[in-house]
């Protein structure tokens, strides 16, 4: 048998969402920098948008061992790909991408032409267990990546206990009235976790809801994999992470990934410093940075609900009146596809909101360079949907938050922000009076206390990503583990990896 040592070649396969892709691209930069061969598998749809709105191709071209590849997500071009259709994206990926992925990976696990060695390890978004099955079938080491908080992931592992104790599915006549009941069977969260804070997927009365099975499979895959990468940092979620390690001992907590990337870019002499970094799937309206430059320090409310949330006109109008009545300046991201317009309603109200904001010295944009916005000195508060990337970005920037969670892990993230870390306030109602009151509170009376807490967390985040910090060390350990697969040898007679 003629054998050659194969050099490590890692496949990164994010679930096709902005936050999932964004943070995995940040991880990819590190792995490229460590000299690994990287194939980044994007959905066709996201890749087209990424190339259209960013310089990602140019940015990554400095690493000859990096390449993008694409796979269809199976959805029509005009599909909304929003929170409301989240399960359609999951199902479509499974139906369309799974067979194609398997075929691609069988080819790629054989010797490739030119510079590309066979794949030695997969890093797969845990939302796609089907891809992990393929890795197992090909006996390729697989590490799972999750783009959500550890506190949310931990509740996934507690599902059997919640069922056994009859805390799930929700019992009782009018569950809606009972959402403040506290949950007792999520170890480490007794006392502050309520029904309403559980991940939105749990909030059903139907024990046969397929989501419970999906989450069961996701947990099983996390425990079977070689390890699990989470975009969080030890000092932020330490009690939950201690619990978590009882189920998944090999955890790589490497967050905040966006901050690690920024730091590396600033310190790297090999970088051409004039290359801006963006992983956006929408066109960033940079006029908001110029606008922020002319606002007083700490004066602006920044409001954005991420890439998936969709809300209706009534909700939009409540936020509008609440913001205007607060008398504060605001920068509001209203994604073109984020407002659910019912039949015959027309869209003229959107133009009125944009113009009305301008008349009041504020600004509405379609998509913003969020990390840059959050680190701007004019920022006073971040009104957010509590998506995990946004939460990490808000913490790192040291900007107090007002939380209005919609789905998935956002509910529990919001609870941790307001009750555990005490770096923000959760909106308990979405009406103009509540919004006005909470915005004023956070910008005025509560500001000092919240800023002190969030500055403390931001410092801890900086420590974790600096040399010798936990996230840096975990990243180095990850790179070492990815390199160790290099010990596998390539059998040139059978074109397979052995050992
Ligand atoms: N984002 C952005 N510009 C915007 C709004 C959001 O760049 O105007 C980015 C934000 O910085 C974050 C991602 O989009 O990295 C959203 O991810 P998150 O997990 O917060 O929410 P999701 O979109 O998954 O609901």
XYZ file of C-alpha atoms and ligand atoms in Angstrom:
524
model
C 0.000 0.000 0.000
C 1.495 3.309 -1.047
C 0.717 5.981 1.532
C 1.211 9.730 1.806
C 0.491 11.933 4.828
C -2.600 14.002 4.093
C -2.576 17.604 5.267
C -5.610 18.752 7.263
C -8.532 19.909 5.177
C -11.601 21.091 7.058
C -15.106 21.514 5.707
C -17.188 24.271 7.316
C -20.894 23.956 6.603
C -23.119 26.627 8.217
C -26.902 26.512 8.315
C -27.979 29.081 5.716
C -28.845 31.983 8.063
C -27.065 35.335 8.376
C -25.971 34.798 11.993
C -24.883 31.187 11.398
C -22.864 32.038 8.294
C -21.430 35.241 9.729
C -19.926 33.648 12.810
C -18.662 30.585 10.929
C -16.896 32.833 8.401
C -15.156 34.488 11.345
C -14.066 31.062 12.539
C -12.893 30.200 9.025
C -10.518 33.196 9.038
C -8.747 31.795 12.078
C -8.426 28.341 10.641
C -7.062 29.773 7.377
C -4.564 31.786 9.318
C -3.393 28.629 11.044
C -2.539 27.266 7.595
C -5.340 24.706 7.300
C -7.065 23.925 4.024
C -10.633 25.176 4.336
C -13.678 24.488 2.182
C -16.587 26.758 3.158
C -19.884 25.339 1.938
C -22.536 28.022 1.525
C -26.034 27.766 0.127
C -26.183 29.085 -3.460
C -28.626 31.748 -2.359
C -26.414 33.073 0.451
C -23.252 32.863 -1.609
C -24.787 35.013 -4.347
C -25.829 37.608 -1.784
C -22.502 37.479 0.048
C -20.601 38.115 -3.198
C -23.046 40.833 -4.209
C -22.899 42.831 -0.985
C -19.417 42.212 0.418
C -15.793 41.793 -0.553
C -15.641 38.332 1.051
C -14.123 36.805 -2.096
C -11.308 39.360 -2.128
C -10.826 39.110 1.633
C -10.431 35.352 1.572
C -8.338 35.325 -1.610
C -5.288 36.074 0.520
C -5.482 32.492 1.742
C -4.808 30.199 -1.238
C -5.865 27.222 0.869
C -9.404 28.642 1.281
C -12.241 28.066 -1.143
C -15.976 28.605 -1.222
C -18.228 25.880 -2.535
C -21.991 26.013 -2.850
C -25.003 23.779 -2.502
C -28.675 24.555 -3.261
C -31.026 25.094 -0.310
C -33.887 23.830 -2.479
C -36.033 26.954 -2.053
C -37.192 29.232 -4.853
C -35.204 32.476 -5.258
C -38.094 34.609 -3.971
C -38.748 32.487 -0.858
C -38.689 34.790 2.230
C -36.235 32.615 4.260
C -37.519 34.292 7.451
C -38.342 33.261 11.020
C -41.909 32.451 9.952
C -40.599 29.942 7.417
C -37.672 28.671 9.473
C -38.882 25.061 9.415
C -39.338 25.220 5.649
C -35.635 26.090 5.375
C -34.736 23.163 7.654
C -36.933 20.731 5.714
C -35.758 21.948 2.365
C -32.096 21.626 3.324
C -32.766 18.095 4.459
C -34.665 17.137 1.307
C -32.476 18.875 -1.280
C -29.060 19.361 0.205
C -28.720 16.013 1.950
C -28.334 13.765 -1.134
C -26.179 16.335 -2.914
C -24.048 16.848 0.165
C -23.489 13.119 0.495
C -22.425 12.857 -3.127
C -20.099 15.861 -2.858
C -18.503 14.531 0.292
C -17.928 11.055 -1.111
C -16.040 12.701 -3.985
C -14.149 15.039 -1.664
C -13.110 12.317 0.750
C -11.189 10.763 -2.128
C -7.932 12.237 -3.349
C -8.562 15.563 -5.018
C -6.628 17.092 -7.836
C -4.064 19.862 -7.499
C -3.526 21.483 -4.121
C -6.559 20.042 -2.384
C -6.041 17.102 -0.051
C -9.011 14.916 0.900
C -11.285 16.216 3.653
C -10.053 15.278 7.099
C -12.664 16.895 9.367
C -16.149 18.417 9.151
C -17.380 21.361 11.206
C -21.139 21.223 10.772
C -23.908 23.459 12.055
C -25.864 21.340 14.541
C -29.134 22.425 12.907
C -28.298 19.957 10.120
C -27.987 16.481 11.682
C -28.222 14.957 8.197
C -24.782 16.334 7.363
C -23.387 14.800 10.533
C -24.793 11.418 9.422
C -22.770 11.746 6.222
C -19.583 12.458 8.179
C -20.255 9.367 10.296
C -20.902 7.260 7.204
C -17.550 8.334 5.740
C -15.774 7.931 9.100
C -14.640 11.537 9.006
C -14.155 13.329 12.307
C -17.033 15.717 12.930
C -17.183 18.704 15.245
C -20.565 20.346 15.741
C -20.926 24.120 15.641
C -23.834 25.945 17.308
C -24.546 29.630 16.740
C -26.851 29.966 19.756
C -26.238 30.518 23.465
C -25.084 27.753 25.797
C -28.001 28.619 28.118
C -30.432 27.740 25.332
C -28.542 24.605 24.321
C -28.573 23.460 27.929
C -32.393 23.600 28.016
C -32.367 21.238 25.002
C -30.530 18.665 27.111
C -33.034 19.162 29.934
C -36.046 18.221 27.776
C -36.327 14.634 29.153
C -36.350 16.001 32.733
C -38.940 18.637 31.837
C -41.178 15.948 30.340
C -40.665 13.561 33.250
C -41.650 16.277 35.731
C -44.655 17.229 33.558
C -43.343 20.760 33.157
C -43.553 20.162 29.420
C -45.654 20.199 27.409
C -47.442 23.027 29.189
C -50.449 21.833 31.158
C -53.488 23.730 32.249
C -56.411 25.484 30.654
C -55.201 28.888 29.732
C -51.474 28.637 29.249
C -51.311 32.192 27.938
C -52.239 33.471 31.411
C -49.735 31.247 33.085
C -46.523 32.104 31.337
C -44.950 33.456 34.531
C -44.944 30.029 36.217
C -41.341 29.236 37.163
C -39.566 26.217 35.710
C -37.912 23.875 38.192
C -36.192 21.254 36.075
C -33.464 23.117 34.268
C -30.538 22.667 36.673
C -28.769 25.955 37.316
C -31.721 28.086 36.244
C -34.161 27.457 39.095
C -35.618 30.619 40.505
C -35.466 32.874 37.478
C -36.523 30.809 34.469
C -40.229 31.111 33.632
C -42.338 29.357 31.014
C -42.112 32.421 28.801
C -38.295 32.289 28.866
C -38.025 28.775 27.463
C -36.972 28.565 23.810
C -40.020 29.400 21.688
C -40.037 25.858 20.247
C -40.900 24.464 23.699
C -43.946 26.672 24.076
C -46.478 24.189 22.819
C -49.114 22.006 24.427
C -48.625 19.254 21.872
C -46.333 16.461 23.161
C -46.088 15.027 19.648
C -44.807 18.262 18.103
C -41.998 17.136 15.738
C -39.743 19.840 17.153
C -39.165 17.739 20.266
C -37.873 14.892 18.135
C -35.672 17.251 16.096
C -34.124 18.652 19.286
C -33.592 15.107 20.621
C -31.668 14.222 17.455
C -29.629 17.460 17.655
C -28.642 16.628 21.257
C -27.698 13.095 20.313
C -25.455 14.406 17.518
C -23.804 16.901 19.871
C -22.912 14.108 22.290
C -21.674 11.731 19.574
C -19.474 14.280 17.811
C -15.779 14.721 18.560
C -16.564 18.088 20.134
C -18.850 21.102 20.127
C -17.925 24.688 19.234
C -20.035 27.449 20.806
C -19.748 31.169 20.112
C -19.742 32.158 23.771
C -17.093 32.829 26.427
C -16.403 31.079 29.707
C -16.791 34.101 31.970
C -20.240 34.823 30.540
C -21.928 31.443 30.792
C -19.679 29.597 33.217
C -22.373 28.003 35.498
C -24.310 26.715 32.479
C -21.121 25.503 30.804
C -20.237 23.496 33.903
C -23.612 21.729 33.653
C -23.177 21.340 29.923
C -19.838 19.565 30.203
C -21.581 16.699 31.984
C -23.220 15.939 28.610
C -20.629 17.223 26.136
C -17.170 17.175 27.733
C -15.232 18.456 24.723
C -16.532 22.020 24.461
C -14.712 24.706 22.526
C -16.018 28.048 23.772
C -14.404 30.446 21.300
C -16.490 33.612 21.461
C -17.116 36.345 20.812
C -15.921 35.274 17.369
C -16.578 38.661 15.771
C -14.308 40.284 18.353
C -11.558 37.712 17.897
C -11.645 38.402 14.178
C -11.480 42.159 14.705
C -8.586 41.765 17.082
C -6.669 39.512 14.738
C -7.238 41.859 11.845
C -5.978 44.836 13.801
C -2.863 43.041 14.974
C -2.012 41.198 11.777
C 0.733 42.848 9.789
C -0.041 40.630 6.808
C -3.488 42.203 6.476
C -4.009 45.039 4.096
C -5.660 47.279 6.638
C -7.885 49.009 4.119
C -9.978 45.887 3.448
C -13.292 46.423 5.252
C -14.830 43.379 6.885
C -18.427 42.511 6.231
C -20.265 39.208 6.044
C -23.631 40.818 5.290
C -26.311 39.288 3.117
C -27.934 42.706 2.707
C -26.543 45.968 1.364
C -25.072 47.901 4.300
C -26.236 51.499 4.315
C -23.095 53.270 5.506
C -24.810 56.673 5.577
C -25.807 55.776 9.141
C -22.157 55.983 10.242
C -21.858 59.513 8.851
C -25.142 60.337 10.576
C -23.910 58.875 13.893
C -20.703 60.935 13.579
C -22.774 64.089 13.947
C -24.773 62.967 17.014
C -23.850 63.705 20.647
C -22.187 60.915 22.672
C -24.504 58.204 24.081
C -27.567 59.889 22.585
C -28.896 57.360 20.068
C -31.269 54.404 20.429
C -30.221 51.757 17.877
C -33.045 49.364 17.026
C -32.588 46.234 14.936
C -34.271 42.842 14.943
C -31.673 40.877 12.966
C -32.048 38.979 9.739
C -35.041 36.673 10.232
C -37.685 38.471 12.295
C -40.880 39.525 10.556
C -43.485 41.721 12.266
C -46.680 43.448 11.258
C -47.684 47.036 10.683
C -49.350 47.400 14.099
C -46.174 46.339 15.920
C -44.088 48.657 13.746
C -46.403 51.567 14.570
C -46.179 50.863 18.331
C -42.376 50.977 18.123
C -42.576 54.141 16.030
C -44.799 55.990 18.515
C -42.841 54.692 21.494
C -39.536 55.899 20.029
C -40.902 59.263 18.907
C -42.659 59.886 22.245
C -39.461 59.080 24.154
C -37.968 62.199 22.566
C -34.680 60.313 21.893
C -32.779 60.175 18.634
C -32.990 56.780 16.980
C -31.375 54.729 14.257
C -33.781 51.998 13.190
C -33.064 49.100 10.844
C -36.205 48.135 8.943
C -35.230 45.344 6.555
C -37.154 45.571 3.319
C -38.524 42.066 3.847
C -39.226 42.376 7.589
C -42.729 43.842 7.546
C -45.622 41.503 7.022
C -47.965 43.426 4.771
C -51.488 42.043 4.682
C -53.519 42.120 1.484
C -54.477 45.554 0.202
C -52.683 47.382 3.022
C -50.096 49.075 0.796
C -46.656 50.165 1.912
C -47.075 53.947 2.086
C -46.808 53.833 5.910
C -43.202 52.668 5.529
C -42.286 55.764 3.515
C -44.061 57.864 6.174
C -41.949 56.257 8.910
C -38.723 56.888 6.954
C -39.651 60.528 6.235
C -41.069 61.093 9.723
C -37.803 59.889 11.264
C -35.803 62.270 9.087
C -38.025 65.214 10.059
C -37.285 64.442 13.711
C -33.515 64.232 13.179
C -33.501 60.406 13.356
C -32.774 57.777 10.706
C -34.308 54.591 9.282
C -32.129 52.331 7.108
C -32.640 48.966 5.400
C -29.507 47.288 6.835
C -26.623 48.679 8.882
C -22.992 47.723 9.517
C -24.111 46.623 12.974
C -20.779 45.930 14.668
C -19.536 49.365 13.654
C -22.783 50.997 14.757
C -22.622 49.341 18.179
C -19.079 50.520 18.795
C -19.894 54.128 17.828
C -19.569 56.682 20.656
C -23.014 58.127 19.828
C -24.743 54.870 20.818
C -26.856 54.975 23.970
C -28.907 51.781 23.914
C -29.499 48.750 21.675
C -33.151 47.761 21.239
C -32.714 44.182 20.034
C -34.546 40.939 19.332
C -31.856 39.195 21.431
C -30.462 37.049 18.622
C -27.276 35.466 19.937
C -24.883 37.297 17.591
C -26.531 40.616 18.387
C -26.366 39.859 22.110
C -22.646 39.066 21.942
C -22.019 42.155 19.807
C -23.963 44.336 22.255
C -22.061 42.951 25.242
C -18.678 43.364 23.589
C -19.498 46.944 22.609
C -20.676 47.690 26.164
C -24.076 49.008 25.057
C -27.041 48.348 27.430
C -29.892 46.492 25.786
C -33.663 46.587 25.626
C -34.890 43.144 24.624
C -37.895 42.237 22.523
C -37.404 38.544 21.724
C -39.320 36.812 18.939
C -38.311 33.151 18.609
C -35.805 30.312 19.127
C -33.143 31.144 21.759
C -34.113 34.833 21.889
C -36.491 34.414 24.853
C -33.892 32.824 27.100
C -31.149 35.204 25.922
C -33.400 38.098 26.873
C -33.942 36.615 30.341
C -30.208 36.224 30.903
C -29.542 39.785 29.692
C -32.111 41.292 32.041
C -32.128 38.994 35.104
C -28.790 37.193 35.236
C -26.210 39.536 33.730
C -28.333 42.620 34.449
C -27.095 44.472 31.384
C -30.484 45.318 29.938
C -34.220 45.441 30.393
C -36.800 43.159 28.783
C -39.934 44.710 27.319
C -42.866 42.908 28.875
C -45.336 44.471 26.464
C -45.043 45.897 23.010
C -47.184 49.009 23.275
C -46.113 52.597 22.686
C -46.388 53.561 26.376
C -44.216 50.694 27.602
C -41.654 51.329 24.858
C -41.504 55.052 25.640
C -41.129 54.407 29.382
C -38.452 51.721 29.030
C -36.417 53.711 26.475
C -36.419 56.749 28.784
C -35.534 54.589 31.807
C -32.589 52.908 30.116
C -31.301 56.148 28.594
C -31.684 58.065 31.860
C -32.273 56.654 35.405
C -31.085 53.068 34.848
C -28.251 53.979 32.530
C -25.406 54.250 34.997
C -26.069 50.902 36.681
C -26.545 49.059 33.396
C -23.416 50.590 31.869
C -21.374 49.560 34.884
C -22.556 45.932 34.560
C -22.091 45.724 30.815
C -18.646 47.346 30.973
C -17.692 44.600 33.412
C -18.835 41.904 30.973
C -17.135 43.632 28.033
C -13.863 43.588 29.988
C -14.267 39.872 30.679
C -14.939 39.281 26.971
C -11.749 41.162 26.066
C -9.801 39.088 28.567
C -11.169 35.830 27.128
C -10.070 36.690 23.597
C -6.641 38.033 24.494
C -3.475 35.901 24.504
C -3.856 33.169 27.142
C -7.588 33.905 27.602
C -10.058 31.001 27.520
C -11.454 31.644 24.033
C -7.964 32.051 22.550
C -6.752 28.889 24.245
C -9.793 26.942 23.109
C -9.272 28.125 19.568
C -5.626 27.005 19.705
C -6.771 23.644 21.074
C -9.327 23.358 18.274
C -6.633 24.060 15.679
C -4.371 21.464 17.267
C -7.177 18.897 17.231
C -7.914 19.652 13.584
C -4.228 19.244 12.778
C -4.042 15.956 14.637
C -6.286 14.319 12.022
C -3.312 14.847 9.764
C -1.949 11.693 11.357
C -4.369 9.871 9.058
C -2.635 8.593 5.995
C -3.874 8.521 2.473
C -3.820 5.179 0.730
C -3.067 6.004 -2.883
C -3.943 2.524 -4.118
C -7.531 2.645 -2.860
C -7.905 6.453 -2.807
C -9.094 6.473 0.794
C -8.023 7.803 4.163
C -6.870 5.177 6.602
C -5.860 5.326 10.240
N -26.793 42.563 11.328
C -26.166 43.510 10.552
N -26.879 44.612 10.186
C -28.161 44.825 10.551
C -28.795 43.847 11.361
C -28.078 42.726 11.734
O -24.996 43.367 10.198
O -28.722 45.846 10.160
C -26.028 41.346 11.713
C -25.686 41.374 13.181
O -24.488 42.101 13.381
C -25.594 39.900 13.524
C -26.507 39.213 12.515
O -26.810 40.193 11.528
O -24.264 39.432 13.345
C -27.820 38.774 13.119
O -27.610 37.635 13.903
P -28.431 37.357 15.221
O -27.961 36.050 15.758
O -28.368 38.503 16.139
O -29.933 37.277 14.763
P -30.695 36.459 13.599
O -30.566 37.276 12.378
O -30.044 35.108 13.489
O -32.099 36.407 14.098
